[in-house]
Coordinates of C-alpha atoms in Angstrom, one line a residue:
M236 CA -13.7 78.9 97.9
A237 CA -10.6 79.7 100.2
K238 CA -7.7 80.7 98.4
D239 CA -5.2 78.4 100.2
K240 CA -7.4 75.4 98.8
L241 CA -7.6 76.4 95.0
P242 CA -5.9 74.2 92.5
V243 CA -2.5 75.1 91.3
Y244 CA -1.5 74.4 87.8
K245 CA 2.2 74.6 86.5
I246 CA 3.3 76.3 83.6
T247 CA 5.0 73.8 81.3
I248 CA 6.3 73.5 77.6
D249 CA 5.7 69.5 77.7
P250 CA 4.0 68.9 74.4
E251 CA 1.8 66.6 76.3
Y252 CA 0.0 69.7 77.5
T253 CA -0.6 71.6 74.2
E254 CA -3.7 72.8 72.9
N255 CA -4.8 72.1 69.2
G256 CA -1.1 71.2 68.3
Q257 CA 0.4 74.7 69.2
D258 CA 4.3 74.7 69.7
L259 CA 4.8 75.8 73.4
G260 CA 7.0 78.2 74.0
I261 CA 7.8 82.1 73.9
E262 CA 7.0 83.8 70.4
Q263 CA 7.5 87.4 71.2
I264 CA 8.1 89.8 73.6
A265 CA 6.4 93.1 74.0
F266 CA 7.6 96.5 75.2
T267 CA 5.3 97.9 77.7
S268 CA 4.6 100.3 80.4
T269 CA 2.5 97.5 82.7
P270 CA 4.9 94.3 82.3
A271 CA 2.7 91.4 82.5
I272 CA 2.6 87.8 81.0
K273 CA 0.1 87.3 78.1
V274 CA -0.2 83.3 77.8
M275 CA -2.7 81.6 75.5
G276 CA -5.1 84.7 75.3
M277 CA -4.7 85.3 79.0
A278 CA -3.0 88.4 80.3
F279 CA -1.7 88.2 83.9
S280 CA -1.7 90.9 86.4
A281 CA 1.0 93.4 85.9
Q282 CA 4.2 93.9 88.0
T283 CA 3.5 96.4 90.6
K284 CA 7.3 97.0 91.4
P285 CA 9.3 98.7 88.5
M286 CA 12.2 96.2 87.6
R287 CA 14.1 97.3 84.5
F288 CA 17.2 99.2 83.4
N289 CA 17.6 101.5 80.3
D290 CA 21.0 102.4 79.3
E291 CA 20.9 105.9 77.5
I292 CA 24.4 105.5 75.9
K293 CA 23.9 102.2 74.5
Y294 CA 20.1 102.1 73.9
R295 CA 19.7 98.9 76.0
I296 CA 16.8 97.9 78.0
T297 CA 17.0 95.1 80.7
A298 CA 14.2 93.6 82.5
P299 CA 12.8 90.3 83.6
A300 CA 11.0 88.4 81.4
L301 CA 9.8 85.5 83.5
I302 CA 9.8 85.2 87.4
P303 CA 8.9 82.2 89.4
M304 CA 5.8 82.6 91.1
E305 CA 2.0 81.9 91.6
I306 CA -0.5 84.0 89.9
Y307 CA -4.1 84.2 91.0
R308 CA -6.8 83.4 87.9
F309 CA -10.5 83.6 87.6
D310 CA -12.0 82.5 84.5
E311 CA -15.0 84.2 83.7
D312 CA -16.1 81.6 81.1
T313 CA -16.2 78.7 83.4
D314 CA -16.4 80.7 86.8
E315 CA -13.3 78.7 88.0
E316 CA -10.5 80.1 90.3
Y317 CA -7.3 78.6 90.2
Y318 CA -3.5 79.7 90.4
V319 CA -1.0 79.1 87.6
K320 CA 2.6 78.7 89.0
F321 CA 5.8 79.2 86.9
T322 CA 8.8 77.2 88.5
A323 CA 12.3 77.9 88.1
E324 CA 12.9 74.6 86.7
E325 CA 10.4 75.3 83.8
I326 CA 11.7 78.8 83.1
E327 CA 14.7 77.4 82.5
K328 CA 13.2 74.9 80.1
I329 CA 11.5 77.8 78.3
H330 CA 14.7 79.7 78.1
A331 CA 16.7 77.0 76.3
K332 CA 13.9 76.5 73.8
F333 CA 13.7 80.1 73.3
M334 CA 17.1 80.5 72.4
K335 CA 17.3 77.4 70.3
D336 CA 14.3 78.5 68.1
M337 CA 15.0 82.2 68.3
L338 CA 15.3 84.1 64.8
N339 CA 16.1 87.3 66.7
K340 CA 14.2 89.4 63.8
D341 CA 10.6 90.9 64.4
L342 CA 10.8 89.6 68.0
F343 CA 9.7 92.6 69.8
N344 CA 6.5 94.4 69.5
L345 CA 4.8 97.4 71.4
E346 CA 2.1 96.7 74.1
H347 CA 1.0 93.3 72.4
D348 CA 0.3 94.9 69.1
T349 CA 1.9 92.6 66.5
E350 CA 1.4 95.0 63.7
K351 CA 3.7 97.5 65.9
T352 CA 7.3 96.1 65.5
V353 CA 10.0 97.3 67.7
P354 CA 13.3 97.7 65.9
A355 CA 15.2 95.6 68.5
Y356 CA 16.8 92.5 69.0
V357 CA 18.1 89.9 72.1
L358 CA 21.2 91.2 72.9
E359 CA 21.6 88.5 75.8
A360 CA 19.1 86.4 78.0
W361 CA 19.9 84.2 81.2
I362 CA 18.9 82.6 84.2
V363 CA 19.6 84.3 87.6
D364 CA 21.3 81.7 89.9
T365 CA 22.5 83.8 92.9
P366 CA 20.3 86.5 93.1
K367 CA 22.7 89.0 95.1
E368 CA 25.7 88.2 93.3
D369 CA 23.9 88.0 89.7
K370 CA 24.6 90.8 87.3
A371 CA 21.0 91.7 87.4
Y372 CA 21.4 93.0 90.8
S373 CA 25.0 94.1 90.4
S374 CA 25.2 95.7 87.3
F375 CA 21.5 96.7 86.7
G376 CA 20.0 96.9 90.4
I377 CA 17.3 94.5 89.5
E378 CA 16.4 92.3 92.5
V379 CA 14.4 89.0 91.5
P380 CA 14.3 85.4 92.9
E381 CA 16.5 82.7 91.7
G382 CA 15.3 81.1 88.4
T383 CA 14.4 84.2 86.7
L384 CA 14.9 84.8 83.0
M385 CA 16.2 88.0 82.5
V386 CA 16.5 89.8 78.9
T387 CA 18.7 92.8 77.6
A388 CA 17.1 94.1 74.3
Q389 CA 19.3 96.2 71.9
V390 CA 17.3 98.9 70.3
T391 CA 18.8 100.0 66.9
D392 CA 16.8 103.2 66.6
K393 CA 17.8 106.3 68.9
E394 CA 14.5 108.2 68.4
Y395 CA 12.7 104.9 68.8
Y396 CA 14.5 104.4 72.1
A397 CA 13.8 107.8 73.3
E398 CA 10.1 107.4 73.0
L399 CA 10.0 104.2 74.7
V400 CA 11.9 105.7 77.5
A401 CA 9.6 108.8 77.6
Q402 CA 6.5 106.4 77.7
E403 CA 8.0 104.1 80.1
Q404 CA 7.5 101.5 78.0
I405 CA 10.4 99.5 79.1
G406 CA 9.1 96.6 80.6
F407 CA 8.7 93.3 79.3
S408 CA 5.7 90.8 78.7
I409 CA 6.3 87.4 77.1
E410 CA 3.7 86.2 74.4
G411 CA 3.5 82.7 73.5
Y412 CA 1.6 79.3 74.3
L413 CA 2.3 77.4 77.5
G414 CA 0.5 74.4 78.6
M415 CA -0.9 74.1 82.3
K416 CA -0.2 71.0 84.1
L417 CA -2.2 70.3 87.4
K418 CA 0.1 69.9 90.5
E419 CA 0.2 66.4 92.0
Q420 CA -0.2 67.2 95.4
N421 CA -3.2 69.3 94.5
K422 CA -5.2 66.2 93.0
S423 CA -5.4 64.4 96.5
Q424 CA -6.5 68.1 97.8
I425 CA -9.2 68.3 95.2
N426 CA -10.4 64.6 95.7
T427 CA -10.7 65.5 99.4
Q428 CA -12.7 68.5 98.5
M429 CA -14.9 66.4 96.3
N430 CA -15.4 63.8 99.0
E431 CA -16.8 66.7 101.4
L432 CA -19.6 67.5 99.1
M433 CA -21.0 64.0 99.6
L434 CA -21.7 63.3 96.1
P435 CA -23.8 60.2 95.5
D436 CA -22.1 57.1 93.9
G437 CA -21.5 57.1 90.1
E438 CA -20.0 59.6 87.6
H439 CA -20.2 63.3 87.9
I440 CA -18.7 65.5 85.4
I441 CA -17.4 69.0 87.0
N442 CA -15.2 71.5 85.1
E443 CA -14.3 69.1 82.2
K444 CA -13.4 66.5 84.7
I445 CA -15.1 63.0 85.6
Y446 CA -15.2 62.2 89.2
I447 CA -16.0 58.5 89.8
V448 CA -17.7 58.2 93.4
K449 CA -18.0 54.8 95.2
D450 CA -19.3 54.3 98.5
G451 CA -19.4 58.2 99.0
K452 CA -15.5 58.8 98.1
V453 CA -13.9 59.9 94.9
V454 CA -12.2 56.5 93.8
E455 CA -11.0 57.9 90.1
V456 CA -10.7 61.1 88.2
K457 CA -10.4 61.5 84.4
D458 CA -10.8 64.0 81.5
V459 CA -13.8 64.3 79.5
E460 CA -13.0 62.8 76.0
K461 CA -13.6 65.4 73.5
V462 CA -14.8 64.6 70.1
E463 CA -13.1 66.1 67.3
A464 CA -15.2 68.0 64.7
S465 CA -14.1 65.8 61.9
E466 CA -15.6 63.0 63.9
E467 CA -18.5 64.7 64.8
V468 CA -19.4 65.2 61.1
A469 CA -18.6 61.6 60.3
L470 CA -20.9 60.5 63.1
E471 CA -23.7 62.8 61.5
E472 CA -23.2 61.5 58.2
T473 CA -23.4 57.8 59.5
V474 CA -26.6 58.3 61.5
I475 CA -28.2 60.2 58.0
E476 CA -27.3 57.0 56.3
E477 CA -28.6 54.7 58.8
E478 CA -32.2 56.9 58.7
V479 CA -32.2 56.8 55.0
T480 CA -33.5 53.2 53.8
E481 CA -33.9 52.8 50.1
I482 CA -37.5 51.4 49.2
P483 CA -37.2 48.7 46.5
A484 CA -39.1 49.6 43.6
E485 CA -42.0 47.3 42.6
E486 CA -40.9 44.7 40.2
E487 CA -42.5 45.6 36.7
T488 CA -44.5 43.4 34.8
M489 CA -42.4 42.1 31.5
A490 CA -43.7 42.4 28.7
V491 CA -44.5 38.9 26.7
D492 CA -41.8 37.7 24.4
P493 CA -43.1 35.2 21.9
V494 CA -39.9 33.4 21.2
L495 CA -39.0 32.8 25.0
D496 CA -42.5 31.9 25.5
A497 CA -42.4 29.4 22.9
E498 CA -39.2 28.0 24.1
A499 CA -40.7 27.7 27.5
I500 CA -43.8 26.0 26.4
L501 CA -41.7 23.6 24.1
A502 CA -39.5 22.7 27.1
I503 CA -42.5 21.6 29.2
V504 CA -44.3 19.9 26.1
K505 CA -41.4 17.9 24.7
P506 CA -41.2 15.5 27.4
A507 CA -45.0 14.5 27.1
M508 CA -44.5 14.5 23.3
D509 CA -41.4 12.2 23.5
E510 CA -43.5 9.7 26.2
Q511 CA -46.3 9.7 23.7
I512 CA -44.3 9.1 20.6
N513 CA -42.3 6.1 22.3
A514 CA -45.4 4.5 23.3
L515 CA -47.0 4.7 19.8
V516 CA -43.7 3.3 18.3
A517 CA -44.0 0.5 20.8
M518 CA -47.7 -0.1 20.0
I519 CA -47.0 -0.3 16.1
A520 CA -44.0 -2.5 16.5
D521 CA -46.5 -5.0 18.5
L522 CA -48.9 -4.6 15.9
K523 CA -46.8 -5.2 13.1
N524 CA -45.7 -8.6 14.6
Q525 CA -49.5 -9.5 15.0
L526 CA -50.2 -8.7 11.4
E527 CA -47.0 -10.5 10.0
E528 CA -48.9 -13.8 11.4
V529 CA -52.1 -13.2 9.8
M530 CA -51.9 -11.1 6.9
S531 CA -50.3 -11.1 3.7
S532 CA -47.4 -8.5 2.8
E533 CA -49.9 -6.6 0.8
V534 CA -52.5 -6.1 3.2
E535 CA -49.6 -5.9 5.8
E536 CA -48.6 -2.4 4.1
E537 CA -52.1 -1.0 3.9
V538 CA -52.5 -1.7 7.5
I539 CA -49.3 -0.3 8.5
E540 CA -49.7 2.8 6.2
E541 CA -53.2 3.3 8.2
A542 CA -51.6 2.7 11.5
V543 CA -48.7 5.5 10.6
A544 CA -51.3 8.0 9.6
M545 CA -53.4 7.2 12.8
S546 CA -50.3 7.7 14.9
A547 CA -49.6 11.2 13.7
Q548 CA -53.3 12.2 14.3
Q549 CA -52.7 10.6 17.7
R550 CA -49.5 12.7 18.2
F551 CA -51.2 16.0 17.2
S552 CA -54.5 15.3 19.4
S553 CA -52.0 14.4 22.6
V554 CA -50.3 17.8 22.2
N555 CA -53.3 19.7 21.6
K556 CA -54.8 18.2 24.8
F557 CA -51.5 18.9 26.6
I558 CA -51.7 22.5 25.7
N559 CA -55.5 23.1 26.4
N560 CA -55.2 21.4 29.7
K561 CA -52.5 24.0 30.6

């Protein structure tokens, strides 16, 4: 792809463009012989033109830390080509946040090695407004564009300062986390390029972007939603729980409980027994009435006793017959 058609990402410290929750901004400044910008693990091309000044009497080093410019990038992991752009407006914001958060202790390292702390602190830092009139040019002879962030470091160890100068490690390269925001004017340009590919209607995922094509034209572009590790784990657990279905154990045959069985039988038999007894009592009452009319009191007692005896036998016979039928 022609470089004039490559997407351009503006460097920003807007929290909206952070990754993994990092605090965007400058974290350290490296003394180096090949000044470059190291952002989010990316080392940009070194400056070919020396732009620094060292004061051998005061042991100070002045050099640009950030310059408004576009830098070509090729991402080997994704085979993607693009530009990153440092604007004067964003450099000013970076400078303001840097000064606000700066502890000015252990801020400098040597050649991006955080274990090699340089005995120095920031004496001053400023934004260049008028290049030809700014002290970057008038005092130090450094010509940089408007919006450049200049830094003067005060080295506190004379011998260390002499070694830095001898090794020409007197340039600055910032370290930190900076976000990248696609320039608005590039979005329409990318859409035009996608349309030129004549993609079929539907959704197409390209470089972690979803391109929605309708009637042969890109009508919408959105980011691919990323699933957090914790959500993936939770999803896996849910799937596992759905797949594992407990098989209920077969109901076991309960042992016979004589007490419970007797109560159950009585509950079934008692209504029938009551019905038989009630019928028997009614029969006896009727028989008694008849006997009162034809028999003497003596005979009546004998008959009644016999009837009562027969009724007990009948009761037992009825219960026995009911149980046998069951």
